[in-house]
Short mmCIF file of C-alpha atoms in Angstrom, two decimals:
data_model
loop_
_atom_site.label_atom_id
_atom_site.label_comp_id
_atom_site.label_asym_id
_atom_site.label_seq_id
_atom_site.Cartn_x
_atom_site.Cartn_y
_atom_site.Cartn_z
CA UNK A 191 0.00 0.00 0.00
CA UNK A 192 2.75 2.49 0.69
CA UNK A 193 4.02 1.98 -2.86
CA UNK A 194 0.88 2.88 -4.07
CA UNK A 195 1.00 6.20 -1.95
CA UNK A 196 4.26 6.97 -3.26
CA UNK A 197 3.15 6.70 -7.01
CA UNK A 198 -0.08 8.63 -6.40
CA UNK A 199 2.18 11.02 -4.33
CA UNK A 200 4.33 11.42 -7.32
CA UNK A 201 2.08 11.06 -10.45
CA UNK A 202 -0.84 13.46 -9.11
CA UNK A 203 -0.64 15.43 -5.40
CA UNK A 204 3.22 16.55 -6.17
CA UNK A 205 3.44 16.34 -9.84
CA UNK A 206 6.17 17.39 -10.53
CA UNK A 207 5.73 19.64 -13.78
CA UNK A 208 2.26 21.20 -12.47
CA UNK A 209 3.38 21.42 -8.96
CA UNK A 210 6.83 21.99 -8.86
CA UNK A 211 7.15 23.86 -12.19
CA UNK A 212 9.96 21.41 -13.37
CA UNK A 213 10.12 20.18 -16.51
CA UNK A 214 8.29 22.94 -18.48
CA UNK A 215 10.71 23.08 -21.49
CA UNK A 216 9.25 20.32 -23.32
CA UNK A 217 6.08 20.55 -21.23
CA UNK A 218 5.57 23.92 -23.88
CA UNK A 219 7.37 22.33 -26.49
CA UNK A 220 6.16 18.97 -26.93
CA UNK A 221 2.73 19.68 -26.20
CA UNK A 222 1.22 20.53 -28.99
CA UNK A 223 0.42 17.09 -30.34
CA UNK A 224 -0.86 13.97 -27.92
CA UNK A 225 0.85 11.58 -29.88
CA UNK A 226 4.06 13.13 -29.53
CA UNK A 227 3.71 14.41 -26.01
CA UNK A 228 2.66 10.53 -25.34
CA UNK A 229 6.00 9.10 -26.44
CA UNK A 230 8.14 11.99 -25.04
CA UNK A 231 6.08 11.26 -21.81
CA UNK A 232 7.16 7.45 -22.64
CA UNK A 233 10.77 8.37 -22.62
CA UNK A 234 10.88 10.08 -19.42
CA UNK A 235 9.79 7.43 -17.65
CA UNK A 236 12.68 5.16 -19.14
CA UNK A 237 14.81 7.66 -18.30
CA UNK A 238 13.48 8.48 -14.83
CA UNK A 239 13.65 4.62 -13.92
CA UNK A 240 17.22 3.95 -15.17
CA UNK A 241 17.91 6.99 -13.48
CA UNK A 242 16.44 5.83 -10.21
CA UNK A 243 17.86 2.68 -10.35
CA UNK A 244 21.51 3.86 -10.77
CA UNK A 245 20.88 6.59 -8.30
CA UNK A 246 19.88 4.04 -5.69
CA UNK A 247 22.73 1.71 -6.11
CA UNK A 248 24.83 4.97 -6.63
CA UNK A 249 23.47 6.05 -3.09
CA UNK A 250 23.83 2.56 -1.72
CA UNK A 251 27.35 1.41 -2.66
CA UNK A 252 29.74 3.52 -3.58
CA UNK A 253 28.57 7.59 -2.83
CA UNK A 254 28.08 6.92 0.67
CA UNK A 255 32.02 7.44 0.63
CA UNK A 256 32.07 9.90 -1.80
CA UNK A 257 28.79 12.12 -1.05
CA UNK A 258 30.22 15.52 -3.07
CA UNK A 259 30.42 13.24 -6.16
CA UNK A 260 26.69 13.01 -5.85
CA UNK A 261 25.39 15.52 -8.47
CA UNK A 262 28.13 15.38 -10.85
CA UNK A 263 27.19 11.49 -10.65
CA UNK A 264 23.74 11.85 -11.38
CA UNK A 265 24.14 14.36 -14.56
CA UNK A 266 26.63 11.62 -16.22
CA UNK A 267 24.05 8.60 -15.23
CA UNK A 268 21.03 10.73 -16.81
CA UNK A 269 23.18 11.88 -19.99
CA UNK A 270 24.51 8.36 -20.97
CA UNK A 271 20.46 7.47 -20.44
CA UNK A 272 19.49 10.17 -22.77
CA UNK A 273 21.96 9.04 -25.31
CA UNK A 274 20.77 5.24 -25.60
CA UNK A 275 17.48 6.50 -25.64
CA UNK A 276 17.96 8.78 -28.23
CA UNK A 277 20.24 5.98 -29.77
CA UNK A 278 17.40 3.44 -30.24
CA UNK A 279 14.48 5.79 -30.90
CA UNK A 280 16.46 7.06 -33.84
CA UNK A 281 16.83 3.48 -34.94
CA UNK A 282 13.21 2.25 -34.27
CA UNK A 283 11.06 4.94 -35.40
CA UNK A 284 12.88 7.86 -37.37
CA UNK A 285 9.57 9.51 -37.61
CA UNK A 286 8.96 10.14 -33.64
CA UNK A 287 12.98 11.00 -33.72
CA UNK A 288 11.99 13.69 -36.19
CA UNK A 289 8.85 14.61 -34.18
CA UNK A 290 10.48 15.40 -31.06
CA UNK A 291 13.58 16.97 -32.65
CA UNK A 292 15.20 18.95 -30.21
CA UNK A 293 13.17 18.20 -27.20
CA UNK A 294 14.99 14.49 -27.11
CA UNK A 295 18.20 15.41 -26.44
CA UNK A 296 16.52 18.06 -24.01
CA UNK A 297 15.87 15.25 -21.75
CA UNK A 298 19.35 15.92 -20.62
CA UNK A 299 19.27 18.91 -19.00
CA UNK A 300 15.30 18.32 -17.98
CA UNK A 301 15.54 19.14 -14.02
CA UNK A 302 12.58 16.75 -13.33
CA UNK A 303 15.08 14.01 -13.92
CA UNK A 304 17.62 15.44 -11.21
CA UNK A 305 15.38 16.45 -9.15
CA UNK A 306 13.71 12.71 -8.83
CA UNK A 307 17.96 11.32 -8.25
CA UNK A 308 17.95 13.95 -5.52
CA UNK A 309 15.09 13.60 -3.98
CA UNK A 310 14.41 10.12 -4.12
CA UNK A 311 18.23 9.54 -2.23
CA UNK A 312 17.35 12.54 0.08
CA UNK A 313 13.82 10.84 1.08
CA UNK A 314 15.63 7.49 1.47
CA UNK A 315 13.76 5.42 -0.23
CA UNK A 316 14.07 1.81 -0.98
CA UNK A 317 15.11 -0.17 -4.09
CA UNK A 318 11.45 -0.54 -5.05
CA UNK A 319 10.13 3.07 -3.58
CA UNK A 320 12.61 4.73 -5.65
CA UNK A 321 11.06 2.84 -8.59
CA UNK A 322 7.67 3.63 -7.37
CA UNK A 323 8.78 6.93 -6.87
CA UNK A 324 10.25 7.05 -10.56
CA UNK A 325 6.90 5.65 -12.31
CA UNK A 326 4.89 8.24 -10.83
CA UNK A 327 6.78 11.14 -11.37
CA UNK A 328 7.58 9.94 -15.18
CA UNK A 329 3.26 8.88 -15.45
CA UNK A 330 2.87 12.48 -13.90
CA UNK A 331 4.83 14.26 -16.09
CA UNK A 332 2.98 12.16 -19.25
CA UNK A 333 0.19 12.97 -18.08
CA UNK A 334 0.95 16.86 -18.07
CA UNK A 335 2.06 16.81 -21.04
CA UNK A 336 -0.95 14.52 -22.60
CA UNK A 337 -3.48 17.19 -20.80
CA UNK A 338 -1.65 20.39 -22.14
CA UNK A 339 -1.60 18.64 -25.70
CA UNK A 340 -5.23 17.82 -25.43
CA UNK A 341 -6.39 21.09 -24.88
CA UNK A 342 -4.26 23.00 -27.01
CA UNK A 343 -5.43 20.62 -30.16
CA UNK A 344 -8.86 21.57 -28.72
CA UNK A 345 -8.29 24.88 -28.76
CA UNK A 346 -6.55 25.14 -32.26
CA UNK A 347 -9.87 24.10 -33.41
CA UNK A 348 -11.87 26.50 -31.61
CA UNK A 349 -12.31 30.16 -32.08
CA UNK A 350 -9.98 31.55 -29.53
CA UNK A 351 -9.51 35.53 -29.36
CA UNK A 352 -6.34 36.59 -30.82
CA UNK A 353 -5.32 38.38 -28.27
CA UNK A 354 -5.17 34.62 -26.38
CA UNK A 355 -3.42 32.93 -29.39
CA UNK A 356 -0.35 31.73 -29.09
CA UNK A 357 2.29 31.44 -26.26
CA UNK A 358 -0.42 33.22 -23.69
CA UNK A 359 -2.93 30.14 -24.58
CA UNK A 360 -0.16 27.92 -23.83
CA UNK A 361 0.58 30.16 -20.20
CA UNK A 362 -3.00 30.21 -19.15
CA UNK A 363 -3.70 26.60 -19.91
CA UNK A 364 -0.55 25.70 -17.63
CA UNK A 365 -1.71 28.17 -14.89
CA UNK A 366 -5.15 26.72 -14.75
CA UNK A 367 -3.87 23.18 -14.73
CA UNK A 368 -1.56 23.41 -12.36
CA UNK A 369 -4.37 25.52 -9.58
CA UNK A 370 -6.44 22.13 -10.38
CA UNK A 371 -3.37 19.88 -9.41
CA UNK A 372 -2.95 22.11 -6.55
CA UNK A 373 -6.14 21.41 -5.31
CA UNK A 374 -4.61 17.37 -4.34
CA UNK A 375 -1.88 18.98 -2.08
CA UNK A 376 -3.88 18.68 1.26
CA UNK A 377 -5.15 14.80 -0.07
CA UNK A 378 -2.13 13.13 1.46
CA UNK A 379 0.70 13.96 3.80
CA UNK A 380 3.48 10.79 3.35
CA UNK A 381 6.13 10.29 1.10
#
């Protein structure tokens, strides 16, 4: 049961793009289209779990000697993730590698990412809450991204004044979605 509190905790009541505000570069860049903010959403949460797994054995075994090698640790660990990712989605769909352009190799320097390393070795969790932990931040930034896509297709359809068009649609979308995921902060105090 506590793992399950730990992935609601994550995905929903401290998401990390809509609460924390991490995250948002392809959060406005990606989310234009669900498909694409789908399999970007995908990727993070390969990345996020390697990176929780190597953070946790990182923690574990060989940083608790070393703890001011800790960040510069976690950047190399999430880069070389990035690259294999970026490695095999080139190689298994050149079409989504075109799609997300840029905003793949952004993954990199996506602070989400560190900030679930940091966190989940601050917070001390276990082997199998960090991967809890992991799921539900990557399934909460997906699902950030999948909402922002959804309504801005919607509202590229719609008659929108143009004073709202644009970047400002895109600001006021994120603003109101993020006062909605606000309203889970009180729902649950653990992890």
């Amino acid at each position: 049961m506590e793992y399950f509190w730990i992935f609601i905790s994550a995905a929903i009541i401290n998401n990390f793009t809509l609460a924390y505000f991490l995250g948002l570069c392809p959060f406005f860049g990606v989310s234009k289209k669900i498909d694409t903010a789908f399999r970007l959403g995908l990727a993070n949460i390969f990345v996020m779990l390697i990176t929780s797994v190597c953070a946790w054995f990182l923690d574990t075994y060989i940083l608790h000697y070393a703890p001011y090698l800790r960040l510069m640790t976690y950047i190399v660990v999430i880069a070389s993730t990035v690259q294999f990712v970026e490695m095999t989605i080139k190689k298994l769909s050149p079409t989504l590698f075109k799609a997300l352009g840029l905003f793949l190799p952004l993954i990199t320097t996506n602070c989400a990412i560190l900030f679930l390393a940091l966190t989940q070795t601050s917070k001390g969790y276990s082997f199998f809450e960090g991967i809890f932990y992991a799921l539900g931040a990557g399934s909460g930034l997906t699902l950030a991204l999948v909402l922002m896509a959804g309504i801005r297709e919607e509202a590229e359809i719609s008659e929108v004044p143009d004073v709202l068009k644009g970047a400002a649609m895109s600001f006021l979308i994120a603003g109101i979605l993020s006062m909605a995921f606000m309203g889970f902060a009180g729902l649950f105090s653990g992890a």
